[in-house]
Amino acid sequence: MMWGIIPPWHKGNYRTNNLSTNNCRIENIKTSKLYNPILLNGGRCIIVVEGYYEWQTTVKNKVKQPFYIYAPQEEHIKIDDSSTWQNNYDEKSGWKGVKLLYIAGLYNIWQDNDVIIYSYSIITMDSSSTLEWLHHRMPAILETELQKEAWLDIENVNPDMALSYLKPTVLLSWHQVSTAVNNSRYKSNDCNKRISKENKKSAQSTITSWFTKVDKRKSNDKDNIPNKKTK
């Protein structure tokens, strides 16, 4: 499943599609020539995530500060330390692991000749009072089982009713993370680690070290490529 809906009318290489479709604004769905037909045809889905990153736009800084947003966890669970999750389930007490976020989205199946690709967009809305200090927009998060069931029940819940279930979420947790996240090339496991103002310098040293290692690996790869013999 690819993030960013490929327009149904697009032909040829899907990578040449120039539309920005990662997010779709809830206010514009019903007037959109892309999203409204998908909504009417039952293309509703849920994107399940441990959390998501958001950059503070309410304060102007030279370097944007990223934050990690996630569901409130039980006291013994730390979202940035998977060793504390202890994921397990039993019929009496239910799920005891990390709590996830369930984001409302739309999906489409794009086909061009023999190529078939599933793609989706995340629905966004105005931020709740919980996050408006950080950013003016937020994903449409489904908090209750009723919301989740209604959003997926395309047989019994019509599009207008389904959209009415989407509300700005208030119950969220967050913490500041390293600005290393600002670089899409950074793929280290510590992306969601909590960071304080005091250890920002250390975090910058970590990302510099990480990219140095990556560059060295690339350099070694180039050195190991055998020279082509000329004929």
CSV table of N, CA and C in Angstrom, one decimal, residues 74 85-100:
chain,number,residue,atom,x,y,z
A,74,GLU,N,-0.2,3.2,29.0
A,74,GLU,CA,-0.2,2.8,30.4
A,74,GLU,C,1.1,3.2,31.0
A,85,TRP,N,7.0,-2.6,25.9
A,85,TRP,CA,5.6,-2.8,25.3
A,85,TRP,C,5.0,-4.1,25.8
A,86,GLN,N,5.7,-5.1,25.9
A,86,GLN,CA,5.2,-6.4,26.4
A,86,GLN,C,3.8,-6.8,25.8
A,87,ASN,N,3.8,-6.7,24.4
A,87,ASN,CA,2.6,-6.9,23.7
A,87,ASN,C,2.0,-8.4,23.9
A,88,ASN,N,0.9,-8.4,24.5
A,88,ASN,CA,0.2,-9.7,24.6
A,88,ASN,C,-1.3,-9.5,24.8
A,89,TYR,N,-2.1,-10.5,24.6
A,89,TYR,CA,-3.5,-10.5,24.6
A,89,TYR,C,-4.1,-11.7,25.2
A,90,ASP,N,-5.2,-11.5,26.1
A,90,ASP,CA,-5.9,-12.6,26.5
A,90,ASP,C,-7.4,-12.2,26.6
A,91,GLU,N,-8.3,-13.2,26.6
A,91,GLU,CA,-9.7,-12.9,26.5
A,91,GLU,C,-10.3,-12.2,27.7
A,92,LYS,N,-9.7,-12.4,28.9
A,92,LYS,CA,-10.2,-11.7,30.1
A,92,LYS,C,-9.8,-10.2,30.2
A,93,SER,N,-8.5,-10.0,30.0
A,93,SER,CA,-8.1,-8.6,30.2
A,93,SER,C,-7.8,-7.8,28.9
A,94,GLY,N,-7.9,-8.6,27.7
A,94,GLY,CA,-7.8,-7.9,26.4
A,94,GLY,C,-6.3,-7.6,26.1
A,95,TRP,N,-6.1,-6.5,25.3
A,95,TRP,CA,-4.8,-6.2,24.8
A,95,TRP,C,-4.0,-5.4,25.9
A,96,LYS,N,-2.8,-5.8,26.2
A,96,LYS,CA,-2.0,-5.2,27.2
A,96,LYS,C,-0.8,-4.5,26.7
A,97,GLY,N,-0.6,-4.4,25.4
A,97,GLY,CA,0.5,-3.8,24.8
A,97,GLY,C,0.4,-2.3,24.5
A,98,VAL,N,1.3,-1.9,23.6
A,98,VAL,CA,1.3,-0.5,23.2
A,98,VAL,C,0.0,-0.1,22.5
A,99,LYS,N,-0.5,1.1,22.8
A,99,LYS,CA,-1.8,1.6,22.2
A,99,LYS,C,-1.4,2.3,20.9
A,100,LEU,N,-2.2,2.0,19.9
A,100,LEU,CA,-1.9,2.5,18.6
A,100,LEU,C,-2.9,3.6,18.2
